[in-house]
PDB file of C-alpha atoms in Angstrom:
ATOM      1  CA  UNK A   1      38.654   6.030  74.866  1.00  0.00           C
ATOM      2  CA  UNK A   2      36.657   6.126  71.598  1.00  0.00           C
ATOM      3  CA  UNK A   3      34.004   2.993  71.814  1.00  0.00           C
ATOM      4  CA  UNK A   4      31.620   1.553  69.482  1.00  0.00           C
ATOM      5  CA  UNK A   5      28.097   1.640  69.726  1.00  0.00           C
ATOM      6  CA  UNK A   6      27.423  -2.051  70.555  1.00  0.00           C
ATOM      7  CA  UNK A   7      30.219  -1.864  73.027  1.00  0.00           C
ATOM      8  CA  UNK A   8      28.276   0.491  75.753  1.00  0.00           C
ATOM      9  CA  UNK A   9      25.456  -1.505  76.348  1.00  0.00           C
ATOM     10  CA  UNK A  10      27.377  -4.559  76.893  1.00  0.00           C
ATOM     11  CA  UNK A  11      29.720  -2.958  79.051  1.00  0.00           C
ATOM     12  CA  UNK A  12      26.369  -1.821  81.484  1.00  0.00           C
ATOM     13  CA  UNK A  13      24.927  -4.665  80.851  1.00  0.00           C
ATOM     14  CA  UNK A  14      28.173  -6.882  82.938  1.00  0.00           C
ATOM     15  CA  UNK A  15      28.886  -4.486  85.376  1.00  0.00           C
ATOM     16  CA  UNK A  16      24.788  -4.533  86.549  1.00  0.00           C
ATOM     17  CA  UNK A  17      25.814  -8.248  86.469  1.00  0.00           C
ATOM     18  CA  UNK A  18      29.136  -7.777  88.609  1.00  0.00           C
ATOM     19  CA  UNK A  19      27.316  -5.775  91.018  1.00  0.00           C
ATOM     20  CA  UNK A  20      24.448  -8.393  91.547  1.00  0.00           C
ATOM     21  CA  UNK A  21      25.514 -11.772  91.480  1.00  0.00           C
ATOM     22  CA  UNK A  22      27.628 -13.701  92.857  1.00  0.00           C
ATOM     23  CA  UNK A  23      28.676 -15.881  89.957  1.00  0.00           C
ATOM     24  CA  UNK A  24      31.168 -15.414  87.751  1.00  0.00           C
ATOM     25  CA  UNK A  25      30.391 -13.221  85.200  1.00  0.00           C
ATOM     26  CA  UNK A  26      31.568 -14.249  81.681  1.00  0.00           C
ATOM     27  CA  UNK A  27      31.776 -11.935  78.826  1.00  0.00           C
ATOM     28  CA  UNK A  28      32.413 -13.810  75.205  1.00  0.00           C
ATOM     29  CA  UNK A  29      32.924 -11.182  73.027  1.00  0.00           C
ATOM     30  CA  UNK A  30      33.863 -12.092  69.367  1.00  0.00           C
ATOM     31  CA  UNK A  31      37.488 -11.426  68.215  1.00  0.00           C
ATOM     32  CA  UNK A  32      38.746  -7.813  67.074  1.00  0.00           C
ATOM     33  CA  UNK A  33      35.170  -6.484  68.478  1.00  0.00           C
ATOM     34  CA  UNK A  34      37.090  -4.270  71.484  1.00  0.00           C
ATOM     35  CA  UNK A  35      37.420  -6.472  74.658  1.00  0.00           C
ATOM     36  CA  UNK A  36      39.668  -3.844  76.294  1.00  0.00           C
ATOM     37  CA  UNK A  37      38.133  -0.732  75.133  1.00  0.00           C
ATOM     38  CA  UNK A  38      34.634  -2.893  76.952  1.00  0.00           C
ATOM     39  CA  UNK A  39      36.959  -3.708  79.902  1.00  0.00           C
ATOM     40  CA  UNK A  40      37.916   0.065  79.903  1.00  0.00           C
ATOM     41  CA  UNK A  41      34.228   1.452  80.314  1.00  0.00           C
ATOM     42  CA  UNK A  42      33.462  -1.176  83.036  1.00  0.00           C
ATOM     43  CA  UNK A  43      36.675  -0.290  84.866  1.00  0.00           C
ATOM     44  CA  UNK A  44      35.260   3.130  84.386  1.00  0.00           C
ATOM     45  CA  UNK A  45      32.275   2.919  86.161  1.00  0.00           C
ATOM     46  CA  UNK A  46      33.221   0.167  88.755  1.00  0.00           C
ATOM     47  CA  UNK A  47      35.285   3.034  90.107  1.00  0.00           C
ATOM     48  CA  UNK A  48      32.992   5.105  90.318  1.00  0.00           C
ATOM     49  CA  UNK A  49      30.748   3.350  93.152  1.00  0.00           C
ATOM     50  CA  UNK A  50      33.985   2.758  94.976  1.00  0.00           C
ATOM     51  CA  UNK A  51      36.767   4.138  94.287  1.00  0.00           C
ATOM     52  CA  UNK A  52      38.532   2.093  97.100  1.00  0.00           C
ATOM     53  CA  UNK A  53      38.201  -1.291  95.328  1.00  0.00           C
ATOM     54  CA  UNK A  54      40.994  -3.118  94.494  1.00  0.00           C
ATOM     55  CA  UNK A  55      40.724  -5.090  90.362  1.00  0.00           C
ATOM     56  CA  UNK A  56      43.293  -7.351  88.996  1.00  0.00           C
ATOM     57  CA  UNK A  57      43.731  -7.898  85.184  1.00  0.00           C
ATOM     58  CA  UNK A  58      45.343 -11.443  84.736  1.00  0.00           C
ATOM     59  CA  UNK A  59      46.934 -12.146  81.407  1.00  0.00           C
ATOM     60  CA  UNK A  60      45.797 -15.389  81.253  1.00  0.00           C
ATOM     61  CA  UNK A  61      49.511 -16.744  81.756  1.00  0.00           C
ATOM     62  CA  UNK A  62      50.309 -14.938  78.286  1.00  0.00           C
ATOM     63  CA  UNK A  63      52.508 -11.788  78.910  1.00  0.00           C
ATOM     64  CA  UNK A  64      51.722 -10.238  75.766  1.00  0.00           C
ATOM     65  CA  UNK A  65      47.957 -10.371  76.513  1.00  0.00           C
ATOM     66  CA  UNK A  66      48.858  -8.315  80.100  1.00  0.00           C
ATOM     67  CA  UNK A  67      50.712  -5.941  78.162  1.00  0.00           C
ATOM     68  CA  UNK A  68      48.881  -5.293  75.302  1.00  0.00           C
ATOM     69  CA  UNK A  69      45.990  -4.248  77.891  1.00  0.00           C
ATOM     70  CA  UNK A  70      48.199  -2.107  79.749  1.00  0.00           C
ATOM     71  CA  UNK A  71      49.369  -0.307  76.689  1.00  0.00           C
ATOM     72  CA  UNK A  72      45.771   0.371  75.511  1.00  0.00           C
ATOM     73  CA  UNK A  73      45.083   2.412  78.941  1.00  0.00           C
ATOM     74  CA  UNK A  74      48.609   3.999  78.365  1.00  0.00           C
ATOM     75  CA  UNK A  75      47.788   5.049  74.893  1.00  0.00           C
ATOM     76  CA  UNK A  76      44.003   6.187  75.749  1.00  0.00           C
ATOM     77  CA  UNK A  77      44.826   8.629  78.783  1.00  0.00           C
ATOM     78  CA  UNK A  78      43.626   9.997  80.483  1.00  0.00           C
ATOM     79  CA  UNK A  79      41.725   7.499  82.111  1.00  0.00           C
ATOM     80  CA  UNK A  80      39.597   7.740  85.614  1.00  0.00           C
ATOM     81  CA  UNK A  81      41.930   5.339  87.364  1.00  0.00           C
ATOM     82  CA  UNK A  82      44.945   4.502  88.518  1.00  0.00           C
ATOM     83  CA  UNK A  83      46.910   1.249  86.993  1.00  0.00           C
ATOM     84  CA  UNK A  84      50.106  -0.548  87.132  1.00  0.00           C
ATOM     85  CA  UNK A  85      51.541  -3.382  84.994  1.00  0.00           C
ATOM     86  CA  UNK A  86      54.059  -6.183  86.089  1.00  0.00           C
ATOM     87  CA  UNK A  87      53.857  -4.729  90.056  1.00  0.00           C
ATOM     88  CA  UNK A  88      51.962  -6.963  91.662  1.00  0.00           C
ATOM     89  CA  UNK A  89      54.025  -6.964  94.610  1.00  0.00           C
ATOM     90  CA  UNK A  90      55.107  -3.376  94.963  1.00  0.00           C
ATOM     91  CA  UNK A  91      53.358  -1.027  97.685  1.00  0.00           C
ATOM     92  CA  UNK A  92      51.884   1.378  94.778  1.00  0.00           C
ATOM     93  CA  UNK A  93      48.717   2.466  95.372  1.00  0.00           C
ATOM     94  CA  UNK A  94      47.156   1.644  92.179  1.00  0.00           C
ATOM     95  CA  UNK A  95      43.720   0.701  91.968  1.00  0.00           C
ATOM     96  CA  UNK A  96      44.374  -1.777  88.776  1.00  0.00           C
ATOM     97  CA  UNK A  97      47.448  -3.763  88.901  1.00  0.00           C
ATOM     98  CA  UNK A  98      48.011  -5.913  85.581  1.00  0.00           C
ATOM     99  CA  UNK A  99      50.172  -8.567  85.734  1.00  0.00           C
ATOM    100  CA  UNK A 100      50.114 -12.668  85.274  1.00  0.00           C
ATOM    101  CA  UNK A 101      48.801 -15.436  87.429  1.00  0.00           C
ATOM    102  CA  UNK A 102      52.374 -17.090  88.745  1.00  0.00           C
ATOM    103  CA  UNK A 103      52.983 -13.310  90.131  1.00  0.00           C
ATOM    104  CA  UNK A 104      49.600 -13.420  91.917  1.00  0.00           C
ATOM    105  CA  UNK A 105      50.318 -16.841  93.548  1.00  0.00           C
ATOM    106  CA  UNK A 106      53.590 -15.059  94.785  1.00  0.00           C
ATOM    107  CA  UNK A 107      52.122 -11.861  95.954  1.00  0.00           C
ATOM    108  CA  UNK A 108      48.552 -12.531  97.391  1.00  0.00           C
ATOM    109  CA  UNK A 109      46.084  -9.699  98.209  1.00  0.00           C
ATOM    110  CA  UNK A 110      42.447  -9.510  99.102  1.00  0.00           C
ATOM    111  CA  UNK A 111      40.445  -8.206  95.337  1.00  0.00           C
ATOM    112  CA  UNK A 112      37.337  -6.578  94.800  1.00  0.00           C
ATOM    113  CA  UNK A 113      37.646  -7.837  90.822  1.00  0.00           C
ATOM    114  CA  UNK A 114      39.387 -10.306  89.404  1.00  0.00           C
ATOM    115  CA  UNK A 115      39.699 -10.224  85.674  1.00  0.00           C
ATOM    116  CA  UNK A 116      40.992 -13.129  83.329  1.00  0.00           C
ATOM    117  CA  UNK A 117      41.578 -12.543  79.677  1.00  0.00           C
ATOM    118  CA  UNK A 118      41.176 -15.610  77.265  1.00  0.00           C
ATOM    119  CA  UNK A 119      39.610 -17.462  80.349  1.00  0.00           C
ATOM    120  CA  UNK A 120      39.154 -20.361  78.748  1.00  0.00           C
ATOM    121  CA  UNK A 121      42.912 -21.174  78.700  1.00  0.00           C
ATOM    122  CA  UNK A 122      43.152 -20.989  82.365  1.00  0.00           C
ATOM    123  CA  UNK A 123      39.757 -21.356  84.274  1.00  0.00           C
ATOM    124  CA  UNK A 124      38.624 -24.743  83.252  1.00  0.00           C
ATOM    125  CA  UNK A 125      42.025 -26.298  85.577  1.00  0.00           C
ATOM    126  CA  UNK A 126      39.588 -25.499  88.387  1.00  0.00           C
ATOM    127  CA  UNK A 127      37.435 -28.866  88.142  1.00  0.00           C
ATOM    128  CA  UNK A 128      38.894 -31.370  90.345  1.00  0.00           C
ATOM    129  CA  UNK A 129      42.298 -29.468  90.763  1.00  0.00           C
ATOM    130  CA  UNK A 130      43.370 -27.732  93.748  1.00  0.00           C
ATOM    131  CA  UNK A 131      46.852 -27.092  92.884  1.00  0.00           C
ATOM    132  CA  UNK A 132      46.125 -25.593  89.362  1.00  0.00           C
ATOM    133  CA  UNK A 133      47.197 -21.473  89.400  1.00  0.00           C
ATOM    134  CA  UNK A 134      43.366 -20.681  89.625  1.00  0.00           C
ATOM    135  CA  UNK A 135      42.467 -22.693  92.188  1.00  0.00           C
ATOM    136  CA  UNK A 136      45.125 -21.331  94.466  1.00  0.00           C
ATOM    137  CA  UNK A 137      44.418 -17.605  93.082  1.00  0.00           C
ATOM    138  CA  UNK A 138      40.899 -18.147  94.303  1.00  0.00           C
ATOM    139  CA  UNK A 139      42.075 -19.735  97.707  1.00  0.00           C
ATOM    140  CA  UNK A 140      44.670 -17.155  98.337  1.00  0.00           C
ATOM    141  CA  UNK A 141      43.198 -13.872  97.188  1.00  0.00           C
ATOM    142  CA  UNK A 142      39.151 -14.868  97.671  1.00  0.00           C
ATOM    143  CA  UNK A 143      37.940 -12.161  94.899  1.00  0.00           C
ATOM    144  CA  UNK A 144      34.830 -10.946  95.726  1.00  0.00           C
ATOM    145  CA  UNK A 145      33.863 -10.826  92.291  1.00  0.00           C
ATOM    146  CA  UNK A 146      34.915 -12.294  88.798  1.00  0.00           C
ATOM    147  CA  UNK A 147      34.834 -11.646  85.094  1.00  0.00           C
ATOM    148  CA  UNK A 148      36.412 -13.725  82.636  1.00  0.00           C
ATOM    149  CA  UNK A 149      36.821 -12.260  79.269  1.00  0.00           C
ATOM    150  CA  UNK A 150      36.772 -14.833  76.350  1.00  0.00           C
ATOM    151  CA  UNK A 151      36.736 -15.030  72.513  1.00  0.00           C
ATOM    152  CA  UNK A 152      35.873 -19.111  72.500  1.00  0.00           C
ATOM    153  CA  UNK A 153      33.086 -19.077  75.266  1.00  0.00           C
ATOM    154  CA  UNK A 154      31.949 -23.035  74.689  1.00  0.00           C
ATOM    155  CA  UNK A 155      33.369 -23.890  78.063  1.00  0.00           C
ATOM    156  CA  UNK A 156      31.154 -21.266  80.014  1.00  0.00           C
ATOM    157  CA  UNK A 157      28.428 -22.371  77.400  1.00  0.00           C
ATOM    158  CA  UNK A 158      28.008 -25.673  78.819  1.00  0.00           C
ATOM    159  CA  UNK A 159      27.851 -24.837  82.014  1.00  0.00           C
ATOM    160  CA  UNK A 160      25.677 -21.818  81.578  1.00  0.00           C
ATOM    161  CA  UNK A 161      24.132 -22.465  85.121  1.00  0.00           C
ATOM    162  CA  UNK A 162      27.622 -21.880  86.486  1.00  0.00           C
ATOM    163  CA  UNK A 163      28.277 -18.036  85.126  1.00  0.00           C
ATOM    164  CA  UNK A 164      26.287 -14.898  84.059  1.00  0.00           C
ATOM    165  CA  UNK A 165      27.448 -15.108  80.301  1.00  0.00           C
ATOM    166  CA  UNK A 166      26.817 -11.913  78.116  1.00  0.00           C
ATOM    167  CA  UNK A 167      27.469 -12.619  74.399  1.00  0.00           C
ATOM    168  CA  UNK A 168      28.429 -10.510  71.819  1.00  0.00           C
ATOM    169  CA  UNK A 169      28.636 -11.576  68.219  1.00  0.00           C
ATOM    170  CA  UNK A 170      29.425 -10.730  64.416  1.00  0.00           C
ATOM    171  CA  UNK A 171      25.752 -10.233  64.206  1.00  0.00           C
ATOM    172  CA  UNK A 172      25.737  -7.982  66.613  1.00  0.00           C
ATOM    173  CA  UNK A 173      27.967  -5.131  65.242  1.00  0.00           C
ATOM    174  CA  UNK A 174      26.360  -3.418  62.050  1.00  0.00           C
ATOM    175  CA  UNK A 175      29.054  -1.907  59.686  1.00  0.00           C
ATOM    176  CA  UNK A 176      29.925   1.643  60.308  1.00  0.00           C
ATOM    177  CA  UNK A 177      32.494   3.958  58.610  1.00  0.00           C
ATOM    178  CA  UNK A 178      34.973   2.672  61.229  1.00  0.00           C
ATOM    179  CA  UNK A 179      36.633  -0.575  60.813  1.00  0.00           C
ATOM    180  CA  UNK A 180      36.760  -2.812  63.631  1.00  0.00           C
ATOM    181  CA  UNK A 181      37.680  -6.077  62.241  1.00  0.00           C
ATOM    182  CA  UNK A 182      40.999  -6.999  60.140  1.00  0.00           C
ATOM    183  CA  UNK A 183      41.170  -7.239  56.701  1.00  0.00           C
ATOM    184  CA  UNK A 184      42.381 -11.193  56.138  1.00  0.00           C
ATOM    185  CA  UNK A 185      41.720 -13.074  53.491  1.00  0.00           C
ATOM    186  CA  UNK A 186      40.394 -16.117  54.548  1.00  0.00           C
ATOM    187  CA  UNK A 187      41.021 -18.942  52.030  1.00  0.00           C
ATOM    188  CA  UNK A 188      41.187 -23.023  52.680  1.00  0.00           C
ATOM    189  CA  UNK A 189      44.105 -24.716  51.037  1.00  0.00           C
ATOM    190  CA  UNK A 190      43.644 -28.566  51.324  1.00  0.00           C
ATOM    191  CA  UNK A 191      47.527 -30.116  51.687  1.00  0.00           C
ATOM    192  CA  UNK A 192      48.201 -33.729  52.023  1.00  0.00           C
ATOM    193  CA  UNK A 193      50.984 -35.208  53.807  1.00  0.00           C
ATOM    194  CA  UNK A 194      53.232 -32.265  51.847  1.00  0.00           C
ATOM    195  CA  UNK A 195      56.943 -31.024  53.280  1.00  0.00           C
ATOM    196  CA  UNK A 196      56.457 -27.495  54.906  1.00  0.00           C
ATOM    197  CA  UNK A 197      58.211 -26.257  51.409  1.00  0.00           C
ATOM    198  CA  UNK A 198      55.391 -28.225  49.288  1.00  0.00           C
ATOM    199  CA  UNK A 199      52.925 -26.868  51.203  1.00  0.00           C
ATOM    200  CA  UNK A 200      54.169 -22.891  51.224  1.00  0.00           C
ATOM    201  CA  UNK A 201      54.338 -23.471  47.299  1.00  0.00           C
ATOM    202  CA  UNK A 202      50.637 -24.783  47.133  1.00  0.00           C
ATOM    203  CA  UNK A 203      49.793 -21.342  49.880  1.00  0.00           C
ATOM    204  CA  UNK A 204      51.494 -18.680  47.571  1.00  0.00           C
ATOM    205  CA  UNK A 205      50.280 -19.848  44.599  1.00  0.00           C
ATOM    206  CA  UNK A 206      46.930 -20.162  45.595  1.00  0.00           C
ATOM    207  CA  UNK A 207      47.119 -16.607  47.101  1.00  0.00           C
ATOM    208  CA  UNK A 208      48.807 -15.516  43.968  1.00  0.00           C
ATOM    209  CA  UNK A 209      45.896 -16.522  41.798  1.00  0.00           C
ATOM    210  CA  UNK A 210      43.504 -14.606  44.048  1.00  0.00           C
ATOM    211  CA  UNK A 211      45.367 -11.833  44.251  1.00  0.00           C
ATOM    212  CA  UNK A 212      45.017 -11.926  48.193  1.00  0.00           C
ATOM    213  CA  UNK A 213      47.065  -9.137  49.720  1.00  0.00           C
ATOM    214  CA  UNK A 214      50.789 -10.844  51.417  1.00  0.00           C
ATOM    215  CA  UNK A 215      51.948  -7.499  52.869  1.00  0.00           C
ATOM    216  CA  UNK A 216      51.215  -8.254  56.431  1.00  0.00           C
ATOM    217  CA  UNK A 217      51.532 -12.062  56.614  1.00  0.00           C
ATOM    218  CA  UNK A 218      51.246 -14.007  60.012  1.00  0.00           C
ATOM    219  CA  UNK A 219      51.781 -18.023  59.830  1.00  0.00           C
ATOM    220  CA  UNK A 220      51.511 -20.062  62.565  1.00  0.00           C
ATOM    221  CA  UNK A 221      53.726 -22.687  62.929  1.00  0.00           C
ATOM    222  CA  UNK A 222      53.236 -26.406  64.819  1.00  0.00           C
ATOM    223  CA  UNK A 223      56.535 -25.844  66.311  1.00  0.00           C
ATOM    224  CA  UNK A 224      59.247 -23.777  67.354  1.00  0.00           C
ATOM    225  CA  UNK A 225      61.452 -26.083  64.726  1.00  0.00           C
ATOM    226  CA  UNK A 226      58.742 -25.832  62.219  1.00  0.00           C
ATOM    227  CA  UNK A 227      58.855 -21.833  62.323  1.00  0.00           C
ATOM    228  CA  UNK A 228      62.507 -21.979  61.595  1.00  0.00           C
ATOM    229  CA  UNK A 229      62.330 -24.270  58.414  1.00  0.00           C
ATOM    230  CA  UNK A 230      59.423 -21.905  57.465  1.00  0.00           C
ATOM    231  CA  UNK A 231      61.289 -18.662  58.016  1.00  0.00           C
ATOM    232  CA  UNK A 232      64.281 -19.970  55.652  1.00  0.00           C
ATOM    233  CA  UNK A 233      61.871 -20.954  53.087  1.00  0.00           C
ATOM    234  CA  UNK A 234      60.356 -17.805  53.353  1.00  0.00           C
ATOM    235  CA  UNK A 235      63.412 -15.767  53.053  1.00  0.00           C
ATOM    236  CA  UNK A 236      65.265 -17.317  50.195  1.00  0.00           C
ATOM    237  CA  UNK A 237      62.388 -18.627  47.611  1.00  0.00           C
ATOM    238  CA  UNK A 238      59.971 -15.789  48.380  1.00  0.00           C
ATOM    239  CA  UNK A 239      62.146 -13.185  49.283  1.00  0.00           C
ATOM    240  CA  UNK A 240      59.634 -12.145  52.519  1.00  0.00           C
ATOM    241  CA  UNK A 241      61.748 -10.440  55.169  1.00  0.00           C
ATOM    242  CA  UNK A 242      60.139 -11.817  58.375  1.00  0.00           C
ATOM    243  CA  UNK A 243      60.597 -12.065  61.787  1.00  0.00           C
ATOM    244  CA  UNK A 244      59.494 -15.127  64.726  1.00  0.00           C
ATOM    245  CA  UNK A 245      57.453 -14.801  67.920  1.00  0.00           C
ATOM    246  CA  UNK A 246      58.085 -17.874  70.219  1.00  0.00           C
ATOM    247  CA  UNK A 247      59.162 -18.611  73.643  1.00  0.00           C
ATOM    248  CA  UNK A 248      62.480 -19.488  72.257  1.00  0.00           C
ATOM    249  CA  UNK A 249      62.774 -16.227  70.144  1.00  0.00           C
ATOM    250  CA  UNK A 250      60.768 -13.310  72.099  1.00  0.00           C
ATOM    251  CA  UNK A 251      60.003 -14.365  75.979  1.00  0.00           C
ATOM    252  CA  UNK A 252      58.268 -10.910  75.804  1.00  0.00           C
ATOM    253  CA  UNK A 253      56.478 -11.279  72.774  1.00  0.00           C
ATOM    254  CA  UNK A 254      58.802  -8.354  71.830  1.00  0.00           C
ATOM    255  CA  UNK A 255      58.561  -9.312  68.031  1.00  0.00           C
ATOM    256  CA  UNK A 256      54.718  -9.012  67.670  1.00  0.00           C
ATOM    257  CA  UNK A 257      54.938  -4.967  68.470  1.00  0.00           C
ATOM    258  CA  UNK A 258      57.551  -4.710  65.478  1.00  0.00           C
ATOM    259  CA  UNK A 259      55.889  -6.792  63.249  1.00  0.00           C
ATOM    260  CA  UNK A 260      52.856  -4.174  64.529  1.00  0.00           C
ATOM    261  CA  UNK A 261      54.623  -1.457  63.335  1.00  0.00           C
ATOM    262  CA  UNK A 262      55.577  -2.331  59.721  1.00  0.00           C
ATOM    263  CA  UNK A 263      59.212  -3.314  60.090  1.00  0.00           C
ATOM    264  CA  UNK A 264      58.521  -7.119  58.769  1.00  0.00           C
ATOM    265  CA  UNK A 265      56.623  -8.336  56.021  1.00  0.00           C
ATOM    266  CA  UNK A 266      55.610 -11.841  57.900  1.00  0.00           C
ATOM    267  CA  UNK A 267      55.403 -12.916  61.455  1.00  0.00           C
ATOM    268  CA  UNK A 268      55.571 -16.199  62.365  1.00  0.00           C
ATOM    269  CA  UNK A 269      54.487 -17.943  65.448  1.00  0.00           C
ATOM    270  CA  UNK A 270      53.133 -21.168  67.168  1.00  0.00           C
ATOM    271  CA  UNK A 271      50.472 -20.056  69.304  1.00  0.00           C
ATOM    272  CA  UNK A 272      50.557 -16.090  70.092  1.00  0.00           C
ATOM    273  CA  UNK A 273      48.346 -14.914  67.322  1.00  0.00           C
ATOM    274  CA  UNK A 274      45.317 -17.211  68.956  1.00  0.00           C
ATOM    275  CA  UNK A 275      45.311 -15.770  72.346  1.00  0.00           C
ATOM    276  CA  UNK A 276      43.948 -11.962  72.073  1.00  0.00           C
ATOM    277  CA  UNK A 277      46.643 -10.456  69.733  1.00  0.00           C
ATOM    278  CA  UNK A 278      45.334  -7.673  67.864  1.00  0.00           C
ATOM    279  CA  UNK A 279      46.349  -6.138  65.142  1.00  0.00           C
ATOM    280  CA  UNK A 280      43.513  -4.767  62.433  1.00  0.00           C
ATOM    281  CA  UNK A 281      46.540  -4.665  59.494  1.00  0.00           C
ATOM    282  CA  UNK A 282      47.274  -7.982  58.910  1.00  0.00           C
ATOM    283  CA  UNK A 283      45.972  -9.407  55.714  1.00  0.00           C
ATOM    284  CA  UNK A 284      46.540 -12.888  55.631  1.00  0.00           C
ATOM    285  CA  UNK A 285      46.994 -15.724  58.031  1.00  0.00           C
ATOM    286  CA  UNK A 286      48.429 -19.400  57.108  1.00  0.00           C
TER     287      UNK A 286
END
């Protein structure tokens, strides 16, 4: 797997930290800067000591974040290890199984690693609740050793005596001739009290003026009902051909991948987009 420059030392950096400590190891890495292709090269090495260990990559309890890191080792073979998705309970042999907490809980096994994307979704239920999914992973399954992967680290911040946090941030990753973050336009468009049509109008115009680039358009919605009244609008006034991403739509997150892959102009969701989607195309966000 091709990896940036500042992505190497990190990666040594947590896995010297996984191998000698028994806390929690926490690794807030800023978004679009590569946290599976970092995962990747840790996995890479962890292997290497031991080839017998057994790792676990939790989704958070977002399928689209399990999948989306199982199809980054699918489309970067070959890689040093062996890895399953969604099998949690079968008898394969793998030494990575990818999967989501609820599937854990059902399926319990001893784990050298434990990995949780977008940790801070999940790991805080842990204070004062032993019925939450990661209290009972931790029960059931007593990892030996865990690293939470994060974008929004200010949980593990404040309790900084509690993990072995390794940061890395925009300042951190000089610009090279390869692109690693999108290319959204970020603009603020104050709206008061306006209907979802007002406020579109007040978006497109503004975007108009600016001559920000619509062709890969992601909104995210407050609701599932919201998202349809925004679709319509979409459609018929601005003639956008789009396509929605919600747990009433896409269980599977299905729609993201062809959104991905040009087929819409706009995606709209309620809360995907936020939890480790990547996609380096899209070009503005509302």
């Amino acid at each position: 797997m091709n990896q940036f420059h500042y992505q190497i030392p990190l990666a040594v950096q947590v896995l010297k930290s996984i191998e000698t400590t028994s806390k929690p190891v926490c690794m807030a890495v800023t978004t679009s800067a590569g946290k599976s292709a970092i995962s990747v090269r840790i996995l890479e090495d962890y292997f290497k000591t031991d080839p017998t260990r057994t790792v676990v990559f939790l989704g958070s309890n977002q399928t689209a974040l399990a999948k989306q890191f199982f199809d980054t080792l699918s489309n970067n073979c070959p890689v040093p290890f062996s890895f399953s998705y969604s099998m949690l309970k079968d008898s394969q042999d793998s030494q990575l199984k990818i999967g989501l907490p609820l599937q854990l809980i059902n399926n319990p096994r001893k784990i050298s690693l434990l990995i949780l994307d977008e940790a801070q979704l999940l790991w805080p239920q842990i204070e004062n609740n032993l019925e939450s999914m990661m209290s009972k992973i931790l029960q059931l399954c007593e990892p030996e050793r865990i690293l939470l992967l994060t974008g929004s680290p200010s949980y593990f911040t404040k309790r900084k005596d509690q993990y072995a946090i390794h940061y890395l941030s925009y300042e951190d990753i000089a610009n090279g001739k390869n692109r690693v973050f999108s290319k959204v336009d970020l603009d603020l468009v104050v709206v008061d009290k306006e209907s979802v049509e007002e406020s579109l109008k007040i978006f497109w115009r503004s975007t108009k003026h600016k001559r920000n680039d619509l062709s890969q358009l992601a909104v995210v919605a407050k609701d599932i009902q919201q998202a349809e009244i925004i679709r319509r609008v979409l459609e018929e006034k601005y003639r956008l051909k789009t396509v929605i991403s919600t747990s009433h739509h896409d269980s599977d997150s299905a729609n993201l991948d062809i959104f991905k892959a040009g087929a819409y102009d706009c995606c709209i969701t309620v809360n995907r987009i936020f939890t480790g989607w990547s996609y380096n195309n899209l070009t503005s966000v509302l």
